[in-house]
Coordinates of C-alpha atoms in Angstrom, one line a residue:
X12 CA -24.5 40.5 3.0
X13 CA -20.8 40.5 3.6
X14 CA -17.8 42.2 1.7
X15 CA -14.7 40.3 -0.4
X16 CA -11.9 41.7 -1.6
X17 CA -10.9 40.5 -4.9
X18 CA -8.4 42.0 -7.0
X19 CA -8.2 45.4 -5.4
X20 CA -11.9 46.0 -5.2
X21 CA -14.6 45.8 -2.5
X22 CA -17.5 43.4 -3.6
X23 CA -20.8 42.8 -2.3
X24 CA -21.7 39.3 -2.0
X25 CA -24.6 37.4 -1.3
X26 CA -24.3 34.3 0.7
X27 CA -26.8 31.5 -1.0
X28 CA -29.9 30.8 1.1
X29 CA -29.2 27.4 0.8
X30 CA -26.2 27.7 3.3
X31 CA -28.5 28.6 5.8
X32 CA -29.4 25.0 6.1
X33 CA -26.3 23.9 6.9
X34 CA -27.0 22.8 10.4
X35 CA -23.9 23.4 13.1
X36 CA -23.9 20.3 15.2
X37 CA -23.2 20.0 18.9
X38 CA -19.9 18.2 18.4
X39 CA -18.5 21.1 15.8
X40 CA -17.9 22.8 19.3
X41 CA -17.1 19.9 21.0
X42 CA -13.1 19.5 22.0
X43 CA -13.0 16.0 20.6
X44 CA -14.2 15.2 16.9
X45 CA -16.9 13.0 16.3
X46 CA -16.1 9.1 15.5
X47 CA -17.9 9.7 12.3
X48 CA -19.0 12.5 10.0
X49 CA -20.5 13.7 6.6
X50 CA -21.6 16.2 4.4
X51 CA -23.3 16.8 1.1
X52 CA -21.0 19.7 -0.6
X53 CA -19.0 22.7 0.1
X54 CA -18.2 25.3 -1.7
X55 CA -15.6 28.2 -0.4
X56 CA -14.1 30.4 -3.5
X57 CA -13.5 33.7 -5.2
X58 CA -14.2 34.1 -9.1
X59 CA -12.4 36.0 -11.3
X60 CA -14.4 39.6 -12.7
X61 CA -16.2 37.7 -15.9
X62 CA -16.8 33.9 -14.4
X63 CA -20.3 33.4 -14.8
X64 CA -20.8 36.9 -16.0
X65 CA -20.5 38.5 -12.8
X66 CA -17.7 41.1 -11.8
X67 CA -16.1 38.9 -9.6
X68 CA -17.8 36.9 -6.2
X69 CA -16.7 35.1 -3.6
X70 CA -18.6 31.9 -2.6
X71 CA -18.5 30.4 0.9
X72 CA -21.7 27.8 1.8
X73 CA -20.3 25.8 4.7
X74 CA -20.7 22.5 4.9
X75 CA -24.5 21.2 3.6
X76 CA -26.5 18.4 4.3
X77 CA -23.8 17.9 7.3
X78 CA -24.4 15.1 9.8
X79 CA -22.3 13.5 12.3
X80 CA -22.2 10.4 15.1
X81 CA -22.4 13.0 18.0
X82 CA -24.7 15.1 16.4
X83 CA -27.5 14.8 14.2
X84 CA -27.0 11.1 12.7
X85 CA -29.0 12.6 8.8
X86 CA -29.0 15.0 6.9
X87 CA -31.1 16.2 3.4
X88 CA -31.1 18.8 1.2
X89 CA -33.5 19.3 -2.1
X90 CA -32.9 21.4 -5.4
X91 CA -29.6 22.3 -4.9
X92 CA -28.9 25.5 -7.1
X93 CA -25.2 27.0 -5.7
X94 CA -25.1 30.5 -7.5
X95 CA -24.2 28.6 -10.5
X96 CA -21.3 26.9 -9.5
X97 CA -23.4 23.6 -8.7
X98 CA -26.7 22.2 -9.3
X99 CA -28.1 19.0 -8.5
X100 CA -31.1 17.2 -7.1
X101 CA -30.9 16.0 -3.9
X102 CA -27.4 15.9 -1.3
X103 CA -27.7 13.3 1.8
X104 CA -25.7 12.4 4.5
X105 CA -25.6 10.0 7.6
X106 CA -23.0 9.2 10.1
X107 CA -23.5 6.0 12.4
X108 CA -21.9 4.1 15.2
X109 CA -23.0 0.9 17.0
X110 CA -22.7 1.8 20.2
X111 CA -20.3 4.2 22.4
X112 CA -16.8 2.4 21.0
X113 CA -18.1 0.1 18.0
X114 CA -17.8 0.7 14.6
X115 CA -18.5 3.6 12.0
X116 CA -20.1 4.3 9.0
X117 CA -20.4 7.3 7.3
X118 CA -22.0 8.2 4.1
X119 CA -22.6 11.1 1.3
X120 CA -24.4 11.2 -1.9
X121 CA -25.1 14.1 -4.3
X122 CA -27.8 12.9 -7.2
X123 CA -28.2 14.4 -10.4
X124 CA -25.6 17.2 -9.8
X125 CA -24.1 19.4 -12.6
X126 CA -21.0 21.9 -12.3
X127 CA -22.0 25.1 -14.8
X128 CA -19.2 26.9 -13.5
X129 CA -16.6 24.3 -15.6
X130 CA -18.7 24.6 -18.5
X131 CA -16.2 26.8 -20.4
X132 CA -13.4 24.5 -19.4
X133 CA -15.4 21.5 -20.6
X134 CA -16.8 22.4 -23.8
X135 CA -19.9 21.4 -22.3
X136 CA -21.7 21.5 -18.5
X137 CA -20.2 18.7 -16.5
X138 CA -22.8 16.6 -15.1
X139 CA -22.9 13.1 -13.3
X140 CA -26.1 10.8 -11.7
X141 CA -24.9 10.0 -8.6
X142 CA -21.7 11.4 -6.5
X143 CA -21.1 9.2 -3.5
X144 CA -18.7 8.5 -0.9
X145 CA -18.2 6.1 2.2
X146 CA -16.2 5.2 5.3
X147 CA -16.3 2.6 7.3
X148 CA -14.0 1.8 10.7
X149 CA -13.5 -1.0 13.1
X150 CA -11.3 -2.9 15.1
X151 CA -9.4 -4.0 12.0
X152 CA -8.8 -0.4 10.5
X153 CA -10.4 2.5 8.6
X154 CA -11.8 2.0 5.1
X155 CA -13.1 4.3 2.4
X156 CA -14.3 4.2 -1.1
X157 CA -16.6 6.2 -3.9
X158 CA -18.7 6.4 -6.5
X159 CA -19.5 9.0 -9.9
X160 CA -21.7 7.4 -12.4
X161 CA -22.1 8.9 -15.6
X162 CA -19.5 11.6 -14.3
X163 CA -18.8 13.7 -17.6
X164 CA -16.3 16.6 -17.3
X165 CA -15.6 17.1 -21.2
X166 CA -12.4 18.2 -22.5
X167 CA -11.3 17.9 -18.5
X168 CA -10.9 14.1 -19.3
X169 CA -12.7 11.6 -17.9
X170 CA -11.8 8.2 -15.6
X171 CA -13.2 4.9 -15.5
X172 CA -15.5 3.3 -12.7
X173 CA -13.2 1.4 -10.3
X174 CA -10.7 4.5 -10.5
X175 CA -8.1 4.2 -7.4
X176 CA -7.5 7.1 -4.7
X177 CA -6.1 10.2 -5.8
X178 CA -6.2 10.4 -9.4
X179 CA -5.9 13.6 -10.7
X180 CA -6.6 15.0 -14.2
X181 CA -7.4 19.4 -15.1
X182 CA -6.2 22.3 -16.5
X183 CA -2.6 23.6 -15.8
X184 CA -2.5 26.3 -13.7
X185 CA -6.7 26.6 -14.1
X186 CA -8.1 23.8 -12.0
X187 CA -7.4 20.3 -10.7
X188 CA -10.1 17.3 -10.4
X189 CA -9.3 15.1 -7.3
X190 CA -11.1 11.9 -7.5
X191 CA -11.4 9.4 -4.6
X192 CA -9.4 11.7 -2.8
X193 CA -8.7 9.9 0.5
X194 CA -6.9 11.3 3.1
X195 CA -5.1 9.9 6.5
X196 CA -4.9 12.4 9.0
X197 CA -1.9 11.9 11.8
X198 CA -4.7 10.3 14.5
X199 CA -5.6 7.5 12.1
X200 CA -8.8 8.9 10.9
X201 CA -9.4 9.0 6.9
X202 CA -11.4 11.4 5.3
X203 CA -13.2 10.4 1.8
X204 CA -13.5 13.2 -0.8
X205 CA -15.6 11.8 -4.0
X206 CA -14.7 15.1 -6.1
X207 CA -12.3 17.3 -5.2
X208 CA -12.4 20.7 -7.5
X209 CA -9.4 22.8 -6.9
X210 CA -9.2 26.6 -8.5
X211 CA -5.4 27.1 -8.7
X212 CA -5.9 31.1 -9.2
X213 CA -3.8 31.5 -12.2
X214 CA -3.2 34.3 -14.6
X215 CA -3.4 32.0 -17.6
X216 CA -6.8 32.5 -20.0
X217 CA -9.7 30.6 -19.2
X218 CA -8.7 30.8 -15.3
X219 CA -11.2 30.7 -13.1
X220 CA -10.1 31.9 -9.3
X221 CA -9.0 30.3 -6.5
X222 CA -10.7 28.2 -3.6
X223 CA -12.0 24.6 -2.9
X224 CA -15.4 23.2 -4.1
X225 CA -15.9 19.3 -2.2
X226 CA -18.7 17.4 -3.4
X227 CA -20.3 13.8 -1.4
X228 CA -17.0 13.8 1.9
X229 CA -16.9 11.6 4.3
X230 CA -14.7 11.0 7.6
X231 CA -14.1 8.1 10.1
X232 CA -12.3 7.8 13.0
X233 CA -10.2 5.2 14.2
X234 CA -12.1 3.1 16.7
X235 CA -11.0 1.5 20.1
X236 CA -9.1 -2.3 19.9
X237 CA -8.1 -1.3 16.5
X238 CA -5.0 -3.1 14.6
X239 CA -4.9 -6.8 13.3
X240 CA -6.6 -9.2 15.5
X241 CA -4.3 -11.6 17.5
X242 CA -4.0 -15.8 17.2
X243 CA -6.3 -17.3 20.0
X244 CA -3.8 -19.5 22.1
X245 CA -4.0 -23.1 21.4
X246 CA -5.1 -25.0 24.3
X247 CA -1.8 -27.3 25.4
X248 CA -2.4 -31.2 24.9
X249 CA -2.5 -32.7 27.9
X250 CA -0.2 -35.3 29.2
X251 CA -1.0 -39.2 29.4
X252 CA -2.0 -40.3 32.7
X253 CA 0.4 -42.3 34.3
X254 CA -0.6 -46.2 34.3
X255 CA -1.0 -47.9 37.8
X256 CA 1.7 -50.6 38.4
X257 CA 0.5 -54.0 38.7
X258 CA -0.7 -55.0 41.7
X259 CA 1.3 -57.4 44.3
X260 CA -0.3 -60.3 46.2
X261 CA 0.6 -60.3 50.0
X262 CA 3.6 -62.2 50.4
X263 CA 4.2 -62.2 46.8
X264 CA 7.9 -60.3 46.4
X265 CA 7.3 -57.1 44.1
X266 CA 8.6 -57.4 40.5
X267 CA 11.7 -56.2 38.8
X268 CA 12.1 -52.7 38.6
X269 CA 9.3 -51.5 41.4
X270 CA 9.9 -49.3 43.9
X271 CA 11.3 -51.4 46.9
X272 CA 13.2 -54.0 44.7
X273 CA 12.3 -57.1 46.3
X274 CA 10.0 -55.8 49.4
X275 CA 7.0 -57.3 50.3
X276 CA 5.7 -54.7 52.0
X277 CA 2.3 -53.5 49.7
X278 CA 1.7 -50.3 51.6
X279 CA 2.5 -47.6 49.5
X280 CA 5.5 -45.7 50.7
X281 CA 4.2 -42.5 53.4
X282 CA 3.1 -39.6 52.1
X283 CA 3.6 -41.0 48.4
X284 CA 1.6 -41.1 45.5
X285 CA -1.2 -43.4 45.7
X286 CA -0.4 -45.2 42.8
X287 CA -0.7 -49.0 44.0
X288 CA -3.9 -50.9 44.0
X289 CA -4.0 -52.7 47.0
X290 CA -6.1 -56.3 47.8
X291 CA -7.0 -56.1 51.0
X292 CA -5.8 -59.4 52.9
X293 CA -9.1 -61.9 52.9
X294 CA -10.2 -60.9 49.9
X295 CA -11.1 -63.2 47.2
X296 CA -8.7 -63.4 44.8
X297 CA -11.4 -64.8 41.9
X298 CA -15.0 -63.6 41.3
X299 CA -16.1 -60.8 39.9
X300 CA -14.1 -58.3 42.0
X301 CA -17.0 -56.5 43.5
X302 CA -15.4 -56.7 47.1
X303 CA -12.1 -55.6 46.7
X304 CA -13.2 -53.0 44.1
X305 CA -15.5 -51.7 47.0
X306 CA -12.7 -51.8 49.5
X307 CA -9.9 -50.2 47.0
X308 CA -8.5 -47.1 47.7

């Protein structure tokens, strides 16, 4: 049992059994977050006296089904019944990563879930098949998305499948409805948010209180080597050999233009490029070259 104060007066409140199976992982103590983490729902807020019939409660569960990449990697929890703020049948979550430094994947899904406590806001209980959200990072950036089908808030509005990040619809000064929240936090990591109830606390009728209900949130760090990948270097074309000069026959003065002008020496100038073919003297100047190829150097 713990105490909240809530408009002047001291009420007992019973924390949902349910919260008790909210595992804290290894890495929530760790100095460093994990590369990847997820949970089912959360629920931290404080009714006004009459909401759902009670004098006035305040509702903190933690974070359930919670999972992480440095911690435990799953995460399931069964017949969800939040003090009648949220129902549903079954919230999961995994976190993965391939390896100390590879990519992420996180994950959260809430199936079957209904939201009684927006019922009066509504017209109706709000209800939706399947909640989800996911991250993914690698090299080439962080990535997020989510899912609600069938998701039916009444006179809250609705929005279409395919709905992008961080549309917004509620009640003035009652409630907001985040969906696809996505969030980039200052060290690149992005946190996904399928539904995003906010209680704005206001004194208008039909208020409800003030606090934070999160439903299917994931989160992915940015990973080593991330950033658009580079061009490979093209491999530089290489050069044309140079051709040998023709070769001179002893005695035979050199032709126009070769090294020496009209020398008959054939020895290749020392410590120069051997770049001369030389016929040994003796050599057969017809056949099929087999000597002086063997003797060329």
């Amino acid at each position: 049992m713990r105490s909240a104060l809530l408009r002047g007066r001291t009420v007992a409140v019973a924390v949902p059994a349910l919260a008790l199976l909210a595992t804290v992982t290894p890495s929530a103590m760790a100095d460093e977050a994990p590369a990847g983490s997820a949970y089912g729902a959360s629920a931290a807020i404080s009714l006004l006296p009459g909401v759902l019939g009670g004098k006035g409660i305040a509702v903190e569960t933690g974070k359930l089904a919670a999972s992480s990449t440095s911690g435990k990697h799953s995460a399931d929890v069964v017949d969800v019944p939040l003090k009648g703020v949220i129902t549903a049948k079954a919230i999961t979550s995994s976190a993965e990563q391939d390896g100390a430094h590879g990519p992420v994947t996180a994950k959260a899904a809430i199936v079957d879930a209904t939201i009684p406590l927006l019922a009066g806001l509504a017209g109706s209980t709000p209800k939706t098949s399947v909640i989800s959200s996911e991250c993914k990072s690698t090299p080439q950036g962080v990535t997020g998305t989510s899912k609600l089908l069938g998701l039916d808030l009444g006179k809250i509005g609705n929005l279409e499948l395919g709905t992008p990040p961080n549309q917004k619809i509620g009640v003035p000064e009652v409630l907001q409805v985040i969906v696809n929240e996505q969030i980039k936090h200052p060290d690149g990591s992005l946190t996904v948010n399928a539904l995003h109830l906010k209680l704005l606390g206001g004194q208008v009728t039909g208020a409800l209180g003030s606090g934070d209900i999160v439903l299917a949130s994931s989160t992915c760090a940015k990973v080593a080597g991330g950033g658009e990948p580079t061009e490979p270097t093209k491999p530089t074309k290489p050069s044309e050999p140079t051709k040998p000069s023709q070769p001179t026959r002893p005695g035979q003065p050199s032709q126009p233009g070769h090294p020496g002008g009209g020398n008959t020496n054939t020895q290749p100038p020392a410590g120069g490029p051997a770049q001369v073919s030389v016929v040994p003297a003796g050599a057969p100047e017809t056949g099929d070259g087999s000597e002086a190829a063997g003797n060329a150097r």
